Amino acid sequence: AQKVTQAQTEISVVEKEDVTLDCVYETRDTTYYLFWYKQPPSGELVFLIRRNSFDEQNEISGRYSWNFQKSTSSFNFTITASQVVDSAVYFCALSEPYGGATNKLIFGTGTLLAVQP
Amino acid sequence: EAGVAQSPRYKIIEKRQSVAFWCNPISGHATLYWYQQILGQGPKLLIQFQNNGVVDDSQLPKDRFSAERLKGVDSTLKIQPAKLEDSAVYLCASSQEAGEISYNEQFFGPGTRLTVL
């Protein structure tokens, strides 16, 4: 069965601290995609990154970086020098090609990040 | 480019009443998704359309929920009769045609927050 686990329910940091959000996934398939989405208080889900299962290279985008390790089925997200605007709920998600092509997203329960000034 | 539009943004009803939500996807997007997000949880896919055909409705409670996508563009999700546990945010998303080989990013609307009293 496909499953995404985000064990950290809430994290509180002070501005400028680095923070890592953990994501562990389960899947039977060899081809899959992993995602991170941000959900600010406004409620809209904002796409941050997509990785496919064949690409284990880590990625950096500004203050954001992602560490994908197939050996531990993890796809962790680090924010460097956090800012108040980073405060939001962050979701990790998994998608698999399926039969007639659904590409549906399976989300974790989310991590609420609060960045204090 | 206009994003995914949803209305209403908020709805309060009493249990056993009926309610309908509307979604207008991004122009040209063949695939439309409805997700249910209960407070404290990640979004869960209810139904996926490809053009105006249903691809996946395995998690849609069909005794009370129904959805349609007219002419492969707008979509309506209905709940009749509503229960207390239907209180949630209902998110609509759209993407270019879902494929088994490639993945097309899902773009989310702002959601409709439903409260059932």
PDB file of C-alpha atoms in Angstrom:
ATOM      1  CA  ALA A   1       0.000   0.000   0.000  1.00  0.00           C
ATOM      2  CA  GLN A   2       1.129   3.527  -0.629  1.00  0.00           C
ATOM      3  CA  LYS A   3       1.635   5.649   2.430  1.00  0.00           C
ATOM      4  CA  VAL A   4       3.352   8.890   3.398  1.00  0.00           C
ATOM      5  CA  THR A   5       4.383   9.556   6.992  1.00  0.00           C
ATOM      6  CA  GLN A   6       5.258  12.947   8.396  1.00  0.00           C
ATOM      7  CA  ALA A   7       6.057  12.212  12.010  1.00  0.00           C
ATOM      8  CA  GLN A   8       6.543  15.847  13.009  1.00  0.00           C
ATOM      9  CA  THR A   9       3.140  17.370  13.708  1.00  0.00           C
ATOM     10  CA  GLU A  10       4.399  20.822  14.673  1.00  0.00           C
ATOM     11  CA  ILE A  11       7.776  22.542  14.646  1.00  0.00           C
ATOM     12  CA  SER A  12       8.533  25.944  16.107  1.00  0.00           C
ATOM     13  CA  VAL A  13      11.757  27.777  15.319  1.00  0.00           C
ATOM     14  CA  VAL A  14      13.101  31.268  15.662  1.00  0.00           C
ATOM     15  CA  GLU A  15      13.789  33.289  12.551  1.00  0.00           C
ATOM     16  CA  LYS A  16      17.134  32.540  10.859  1.00  0.00           C
ATOM     17  CA  GLU A  17      17.288  29.015  12.243  1.00  0.00           C
ATOM     18  CA  ASP A  18      17.569  26.098   9.851  1.00  0.00           C
ATOM     19  CA  VAL A  19      14.779  23.532   9.983  1.00  0.00           C
ATOM     20  CA  THR A  20      14.319  20.093   8.441  1.00  0.00           C
ATOM     21  CA  LEU A  21      10.925  18.534   7.761  1.00  0.00           C
ATOM     22  CA  ASP A  22      10.935  14.758   7.586  1.00  0.00           C
ATOM     23  CA  CYS A  23       9.033  12.580   5.120  1.00  0.00           C
ATOM     24  CA  VAL A  24       9.032   8.787   4.894  1.00  0.00           C
ATOM     25  CA  TYR A  25       7.084   6.952   2.202  1.00  0.00           C
ATOM     26  CA  GLU A  26       5.991   3.427   1.342  1.00  0.00           C
ATOM     27  CA  THR A  27       5.285   2.137  -2.140  1.00  0.00           C
ATOM     28  CA  ARG A  28       5.401  -1.127  -4.063  1.00  0.00           C
ATOM     29  CA  ASP A  29       6.159   0.509  -7.369  1.00  0.00           C
ATOM     30  CA  THR A  30       9.604   1.185  -8.814  1.00  0.00           C
ATOM     31  CA  THR A  31       8.395   4.270 -10.673  1.00  0.00           C
ATOM     32  CA  TYR A  32       6.921   7.021  -8.568  1.00  0.00           C
ATOM     33  CA  TYR A  33       7.072  10.728  -7.864  1.00  0.00           C
ATOM     34  CA  LEU A  34       7.545  12.616  -4.627  1.00  0.00           C
ATOM     35  CA  PHE A  35       6.363  16.124  -3.887  1.00  0.00           C
ATOM     36  CA  TRP A  36       6.389  18.859  -1.324  1.00  0.00           C
ATOM     37  CA  TYR A  37       3.541  21.360  -1.089  1.00  0.00           C
ATOM     38  CA  LYS A  38       3.166  24.424   1.128  1.00  0.00           C
ATOM     39  CA  GLN A  39      -0.225  25.403   2.524  1.00  0.00           C
ATOM     40  CA  PRO A  40      -0.217  28.931   3.993  1.00  0.00           C
ATOM     41  CA  PRO A  41      -3.092  30.158   6.170  1.00  0.00           C
ATOM     42  CA  SER A  42      -4.974  31.210   3.022  1.00  0.00           C
ATOM     43  CA  GLY A  43      -5.495  27.502   2.349  1.00  0.00           C
ATOM     44  CA  GLU A  44      -4.230  27.155  -1.204  1.00  0.00           C
ATOM     45  CA  LEU A  45      -1.705  24.385  -1.820  1.00  0.00           C
ATOM     46  CA  VAL A  46       1.474  25.719  -3.397  1.00  0.00           C
ATOM     47  CA  PHE A  47       3.693  23.326  -5.327  1.00  0.00           C
ATOM     48  CA  LEU A  48       7.354  23.386  -4.207  1.00  0.00           C
ATOM     49  CA  ILE A  49       9.098  20.443  -5.833  1.00  0.00           C
ATOM     50  CA  ARG A  50       8.659  17.157  -7.678  1.00  0.00           C
ATOM     51  CA  ARG A  51      11.237  14.360  -7.855  1.00  0.00           C
ATOM     52  CA  ASN A  52      10.998  11.115  -9.761  1.00  0.00           C
ATOM     53  CA  SER A  53      12.217   7.833  -8.337  1.00  0.00           C
ATOM     54  CA  PHE A  54      15.100   7.562 -10.787  1.00  0.00           C
ATOM     55  CA  ASP A  55      16.710  10.809  -9.761  1.00  0.00           C
ATOM     56  CA  GLU A  56      18.339  10.710  -6.338  1.00  0.00           C
ATOM     57  CA  GLN A  57      20.289  13.915  -6.732  1.00  0.00           C
ATOM     58  CA  ASN A  58      19.670  16.404  -4.005  1.00  0.00           C
ATOM     59  CA  GLU A  59      18.236  19.719  -5.077  1.00  0.00           C
ATOM     60  CA  ILE A  60      18.694  23.260  -3.848  1.00  0.00           C
ATOM     61  CA  SER A  61      16.490  26.200  -4.683  1.00  0.00           C
ATOM     62  CA  GLY A  62      17.407  29.347  -2.832  1.00  0.00           C
ATOM     63  CA  ARG A  63      16.875  28.697   0.882  1.00  0.00           C
ATOM     64  CA  TYR A  64      15.140  25.379   0.176  1.00  0.00           C
ATOM     65  CA  SER A  65      16.863  22.044  -0.269  1.00  0.00           C
ATOM     66  CA  TRP A  66      15.648  18.482  -0.576  1.00  0.00           C
ATOM     67  CA  ASN A  67      17.387  15.234   0.332  1.00  0.00           C
ATOM     68  CA  PHE A  68      16.023  12.122  -1.420  1.00  0.00           C
ATOM     69  CA  GLN A  69      17.292   8.747  -0.187  1.00  0.00           C
ATOM     70  CA  LYS A  70      15.712   5.637  -1.715  1.00  0.00           C
ATOM     71  CA  SER A  71      17.608   3.369   0.688  1.00  0.00           C
ATOM     72  CA  THR A  72      15.642   4.790   3.615  1.00  0.00           C
ATOM     73  CA  SER A  73      12.518   5.780   1.628  1.00  0.00           C
ATOM     74  CA  SER A  74      12.892   9.355   2.772  1.00  0.00           C
ATOM     75  CA  PHE A  75      12.466  12.721   1.100  1.00  0.00           C
ATOM     76  CA  ASN A  76      13.370  15.404   3.627  1.00  0.00           C
ATOM     77  CA  PHE A  77      12.997  19.139   3.157  1.00  0.00           C
ATOM     78  CA  THR A  78      15.316  21.738   4.717  1.00  0.00           C
ATOM     79  CA  ILE A  79      14.719  25.462   4.976  1.00  0.00           C
ATOM     80  CA  THR A  80      17.890  27.424   5.628  1.00  0.00           C
ATOM     81  CA  ALA A  81      17.735  30.704   7.523  1.00  0.00           C
ATOM     82  CA  SER A  82      13.984  30.447   8.081  1.00  0.00           C
ATOM     83  CA  GLN A  83      11.765  33.501   7.792  1.00  0.00           C
ATOM     84  CA  VAL A  84       8.369  34.358   9.252  1.00  0.00           C
ATOM     85  CA  VAL A  85       6.856  34.009   5.762  1.00  0.00           C
ATOM     86  CA  ASP A  86       7.825  30.336   5.812  1.00  0.00           C
ATOM     87  CA  SER A  87       5.177  29.710   8.475  1.00  0.00           C
ATOM     88  CA  ALA A  88       2.698  27.257   6.960  1.00  0.00           C
ATOM     89  CA  VAL A  89       1.696  23.620   6.857  1.00  0.00           C
ATOM     90  CA  TYR A  90       3.998  21.578   4.640  1.00  0.00           C
ATOM     91  CA  PHE A  91       2.813  18.391   2.983  1.00  0.00           C
ATOM     92  CA  CYS A  92       4.847  15.605   1.490  1.00  0.00           C
ATOM     93  CA  ALA A  93       3.045  13.572  -1.186  1.00  0.00           C
ATOM     94  CA  LEU A  94       3.523  10.502  -3.355  1.00  0.00           C
ATOM     95  CA  SER A  95       2.168   9.744  -6.812  1.00  0.00           C
ATOM     96  CA  GLU A  96       2.369   6.623  -8.902  1.00  0.00           C
ATOM     97  CA  PRO A  97       1.484   5.859 -12.472  1.00  0.00           C
ATOM     98  CA  TYR A  98      -1.559   3.643 -12.214  1.00  0.00           C
ATOM     99  CA  GLY A  99      -3.330   1.608 -14.810  1.00  0.00           C
ATOM    100  CA  GLY A 100      -5.369   4.090 -16.767  1.00  0.00           C
ATOM    101  CA  ALA A 101      -3.130   6.910 -15.573  1.00  0.00           C
ATOM    102  CA  THR A 102      -4.543   8.604 -12.506  1.00  0.00           C
ATOM    103  CA  ASN A 103      -1.433  10.332 -11.134  1.00  0.00           C
ATOM    104  CA  LYS A 104      -3.345  10.783  -7.886  1.00  0.00           C
ATOM    105  CA  LEU A 105      -1.500  12.326  -4.977  1.00  0.00           C
ATOM    106  CA  ILE A 106      -1.256  10.562  -1.623  1.00  0.00           C
ATOM    107  CA  PHE A 107      -0.523  13.097   1.062  1.00  0.00           C
ATOM    108  CA  GLY A 108       1.032  12.849   4.482  1.00  0.00           C
ATOM    109  CA  THR A 109      -0.673  14.479   7.449  1.00  0.00           C
ATOM    110  CA  GLY A 110       1.448  17.592   7.202  1.00  0.00           C
ATOM    111  CA  THR A 111       3.877  19.453   9.454  1.00  0.00           C
ATOM    112  CA  LEU A 112       2.900  22.825  10.848  1.00  0.00           C
ATOM    113  CA  LEU A 113       5.943  25.096  10.826  1.00  0.00           C
ATOM    114  CA  ALA A 114       5.822  28.207  12.976  1.00  0.00           C
ATOM    115  CA  VAL A 115       8.678  30.654  12.554  1.00  0.00           C
ATOM    116  CA  GLN A 116       8.863  33.148  15.398  1.00  0.00           C
ATOM    117  CA  PRO A 117      10.374  36.606  14.818  1.00  0.00           C
TER     118      PRO A 117
ATOM    119  CA  GLU B   1      -2.961  32.674 -16.712  1.00  0.00           C
ATOM    120  CA  ALA B   2      -5.983  32.380 -14.427  1.00  0.00           C
ATOM    121  CA  GLY B   3      -5.783  29.730 -11.728  1.00  0.00           C
ATOM    122  CA  VAL B   4      -8.319  27.169 -10.572  1.00  0.00           C
ATOM    123  CA  ALA B   5     -11.482  28.896  -9.400  1.00  0.00           C
ATOM    124  CA  GLN B   6     -13.786  27.538  -6.716  1.00  0.00           C
ATOM    125  CA  SER B   7     -16.986  28.775  -5.152  1.00  0.00           C
ATOM    126  CA  PRO B   8     -18.256  29.341  -2.625  1.00  0.00           C
ATOM    127  CA  ARG B   9     -15.248  29.870  -0.365  1.00  0.00           C
ATOM    128  CA  TYR B  10     -17.218  29.146   2.774  1.00  0.00           C
ATOM    129  CA  LYS B  11     -20.442  27.296   3.465  1.00  0.00           C
ATOM    130  CA  ILE B  12     -22.258  26.513   6.693  1.00  0.00           C
ATOM    131  CA  ILE B  13     -25.174  24.090   6.636  1.00  0.00           C
ATOM    132  CA  GLU B  14     -27.055  21.877   9.030  1.00  0.00           C
ATOM    133  CA  LYS B  15     -26.780  18.113   8.935  1.00  0.00           C
ATOM    134  CA  ARG B  16     -29.088  16.388   6.475  1.00  0.00           C
ATOM    135  CA  GLN B  17     -29.096  19.434   4.215  1.00  0.00           C
ATOM    136  CA  SER B  18     -27.581  19.314   0.751  1.00  0.00           C
ATOM    137  CA  VAL B  19     -24.734  21.431  -0.625  1.00  0.00           C
ATOM    138  CA  ALA B  20     -22.918  21.877  -3.924  1.00  0.00           C
ATOM    139  CA  PHE B  21     -19.471  23.175  -4.763  1.00  0.00           C
ATOM    140  CA  TRP B  22     -18.296  24.471  -8.100  1.00  0.00           C
ATOM    141  CA  CYS B  23     -14.875  24.323  -9.749  1.00  0.00           C
ATOM    142  CA  ASN B  24     -13.546  25.902 -12.917  1.00  0.00           C
ATOM    143  CA  PRO B  25     -10.162  24.449 -13.880  1.00  0.00           C
ATOM    144  CA  ILE B  26      -7.332  26.124 -15.706  1.00  0.00           C
ATOM    145  CA  SER B  27      -8.179  26.517 -19.360  1.00  0.00           C
ATOM    146  CA  GLY B  28      -7.040  23.558 -21.422  1.00  0.00           C
ATOM    147  CA  HIS B  29      -6.537  21.222 -18.481  1.00  0.00           C
ATOM    148  CA  ALA B  30      -8.057  17.851 -19.269  1.00  0.00           C
ATOM    149  CA  THR B  31      -7.787  16.368 -15.789  1.00  0.00           C
ATOM    150  CA  LEU B  32      -9.742  17.570 -12.781  1.00  0.00           C
ATOM    151  CA  TYR B  33      -9.514  16.334  -9.191  1.00  0.00           C
ATOM    152  CA  TRP B  34     -11.630  16.822  -6.078  1.00  0.00           C
ATOM    153  CA  TYR B  35      -9.896  16.345  -2.728  1.00  0.00           C
ATOM    154  CA  GLN B  36     -11.316  16.375   0.785  1.00  0.00           C
ATOM    155  CA  GLN B  37      -9.096  17.827   3.523  1.00  0.00           C
ATOM    156  CA  ILE B  38     -10.301  17.223   7.066  1.00  0.00           C
ATOM    157  CA  LEU B  39      -8.780  19.463   9.713  1.00  0.00           C
ATOM    158  CA  GLY B  40      -5.342  18.202  10.744  1.00  0.00           C
ATOM    159  CA  GLN B  41      -5.053  15.795   7.841  1.00  0.00           C
ATOM    160  CA  GLY B  42      -3.657  15.817   4.340  1.00  0.00           C
ATOM    161  CA  PRO B  43      -5.958  16.072   1.330  1.00  0.00           C
ATOM    162  CA  LYS B  44      -7.577  12.830   0.208  1.00  0.00           C
ATOM    163  CA  LEU B  45      -8.647  12.263  -3.390  1.00  0.00           C
ATOM    164  CA  LEU B  46     -12.393  11.849  -3.803  1.00  0.00           C
ATOM    165  CA  ILE B  47     -12.728  11.715  -7.567  1.00  0.00           C
ATOM    166  CA  GLN B  48     -10.696  12.310 -10.711  1.00  0.00           C
ATOM    167  CA  PHE B  49     -12.031  13.190 -14.159  1.00  0.00           C
ATOM    168  CA  GLN B  50     -10.220  12.951 -17.460  1.00  0.00           C
ATOM    169  CA  ASN B  51     -12.193  15.257 -19.762  1.00  0.00           C
ATOM    170  CA  ASN B  52     -15.734  14.344 -18.720  1.00  0.00           C
ATOM    171  CA  GLY B  53     -15.085  10.706 -17.839  1.00  0.00           C
ATOM    172  CA  VAL B  54     -14.412   9.382 -14.335  1.00  0.00           C
ATOM    173  CA  VAL B  55     -10.943   7.841 -13.913  1.00  0.00           C
ATOM    174  CA  ASP B  56     -10.981   7.135 -10.184  1.00  0.00           C
ATOM    175  CA  ASP B  57     -13.820   7.493  -7.678  1.00  0.00           C
ATOM    176  CA  SER B  58     -12.809   4.683  -5.360  1.00  0.00           C
ATOM    177  CA  GLN B  59     -12.824   6.915  -2.260  1.00  0.00           C
ATOM    178  CA  LEU B  60     -16.004   8.818  -3.035  1.00  0.00           C
ATOM    179  CA  PRO B  61     -18.842   7.954  -0.584  1.00  0.00           C
ATOM    180  CA  LYS B  62     -21.315   7.348  -3.359  1.00  0.00           C
ATOM    181  CA  ASP B  63     -24.325   7.037  -1.060  1.00  0.00           C
ATOM    182  CA  ARG B  64     -24.171  10.770  -0.392  1.00  0.00           C
ATOM    183  CA  PHE B  65     -21.541  12.334  -2.657  1.00  0.00           C
ATOM    184  CA  SER B  66     -21.866  12.856  -6.381  1.00  0.00           C
ATOM    185  CA  ALA B  67     -19.824  14.760  -8.919  1.00  0.00           C
ATOM    186  CA  GLU B  68     -20.089  15.641 -12.554  1.00  0.00           C
ATOM    187  CA  ARG B  69     -17.991  17.433 -15.092  1.00  0.00           C
ATOM    188  CA  LEU B  70     -20.061  19.063 -17.775  1.00  0.00           C
ATOM    189  CA  LYS B  71     -18.544  19.178 -21.259  1.00  0.00           C
ATOM    190  CA  GLY B  72     -15.150  18.374 -19.824  1.00  0.00           C
ATOM    191  CA  VAL B  73     -14.681  21.825 -18.266  1.00  0.00           C
ATOM    192  CA  ASP B  74     -16.451  22.929 -15.054  1.00  0.00           C
ATOM    193  CA  SER B  75     -17.251  20.470 -12.312  1.00  0.00           C
ATOM    194  CA  THR B  76     -19.744  20.286  -9.465  1.00  0.00           C
ATOM    195  CA  LEU B  77     -19.412  18.219  -6.293  1.00  0.00           C
ATOM    196  CA  LYS B  78     -22.602  17.603  -4.324  1.00  0.00           C
ATOM    197  CA  ILE B  79     -23.274  16.206  -0.881  1.00  0.00           C
ATOM    198  CA  GLN B  80     -26.785  15.029  -0.053  1.00  0.00           C
ATOM    199  CA  PRO B  81     -27.535  14.617   2.803  1.00  0.00           C
ATOM    200  CA  ALA B  82     -24.586  16.098   4.684  1.00  0.00           C
ATOM    201  CA  LYS B  83     -23.237  14.592   7.888  1.00  0.00           C
ATOM    202  CA  LEU B  84     -21.202  16.188  10.652  1.00  0.00           C
ATOM    203  CA  GLU B  85     -18.099  14.314   9.507  1.00  0.00           C
ATOM    204  CA  ASP B  86     -18.287  15.983   6.094  1.00  0.00           C
ATOM    205  CA  SER B  87     -16.968  19.193   7.656  1.00  0.00           C
ATOM    206  CA  ALA B  88     -13.746  19.791   5.730  1.00  0.00           C
ATOM    207  CA  VAL B  89     -12.093  21.862   3.042  1.00  0.00           C
ATOM    208  CA  TYR B  90     -12.903  20.653  -0.455  1.00  0.00           C
ATOM    209  CA  LEU B  91     -10.075  21.325  -2.855  1.00  0.00           C
ATOM    210  CA  CYS B  92     -10.285  21.232  -6.614  1.00  0.00           C
ATOM    211  CA  ALA B  93      -7.173  20.750  -8.728  1.00  0.00           C
ATOM    212  CA  SER B  94      -6.494  20.481 -12.429  1.00  0.00           C
ATOM    213  CA  SER B  95      -3.651  19.347 -14.626  1.00  0.00           C
ATOM    214  CA  GLN B  96      -2.891  18.696 -18.228  1.00  0.00           C
ATOM    215  CA  GLU B  97      -3.836  15.216 -19.304  1.00  0.00           C
ATOM    216  CA  ALA B  98      -2.633  12.673 -16.754  1.00  0.00           C
ATOM    217  CA  GLY B  99      -0.193  10.199 -18.241  1.00  0.00           C
ATOM    218  CA  GLU B 100       1.444   6.966 -17.225  1.00  0.00           C
ATOM    219  CA  ILE B 101       4.860   7.988 -18.466  1.00  0.00           C
ATOM    220  CA  SER B 102       5.036  11.624 -17.605  1.00  0.00           C
ATOM    221  CA  TYR B 103       3.596  13.508 -14.728  1.00  0.00           C
ATOM    222  CA  ASN B 104       1.718  16.742 -15.129  1.00  0.00           C
ATOM    223  CA  GLU B 105       1.673  19.066 -12.138  1.00  0.00           C
ATOM    224  CA  GLN B 106      -1.613  19.579 -10.319  1.00  0.00           C
ATOM    225  CA  PHE B 107      -2.658  23.160  -9.659  1.00  0.00           C
ATOM    226  CA  PHE B 108      -4.950  23.689  -6.701  1.00  0.00           C
ATOM    227  CA  GLY B 109      -7.775  26.114  -6.138  1.00  0.00           C
ATOM    228  CA  PRO B 110      -8.342  28.001  -2.852  1.00  0.00           C
ATOM    229  CA  GLY B 111     -10.843  25.425  -1.601  1.00  0.00           C
ATOM    230  CA  THR B 112     -14.317  25.576  -0.116  1.00  0.00           C
ATOM    231  CA  ARG B 113     -14.522  25.321   3.657  1.00  0.00           C
ATOM    232  CA  LEU B 114     -17.659  23.409   4.655  1.00  0.00           C
ATOM    233  CA  THR B 115     -18.996  23.403   8.187  1.00  0.00           C
ATOM    234  CA  VAL B 116     -21.833  21.012   8.995  1.00  0.00           C
ATOM    235  CA  LEU B 117     -23.681  21.813  12.240  1.00  0.00           C
TER     236      LEU B 117
END
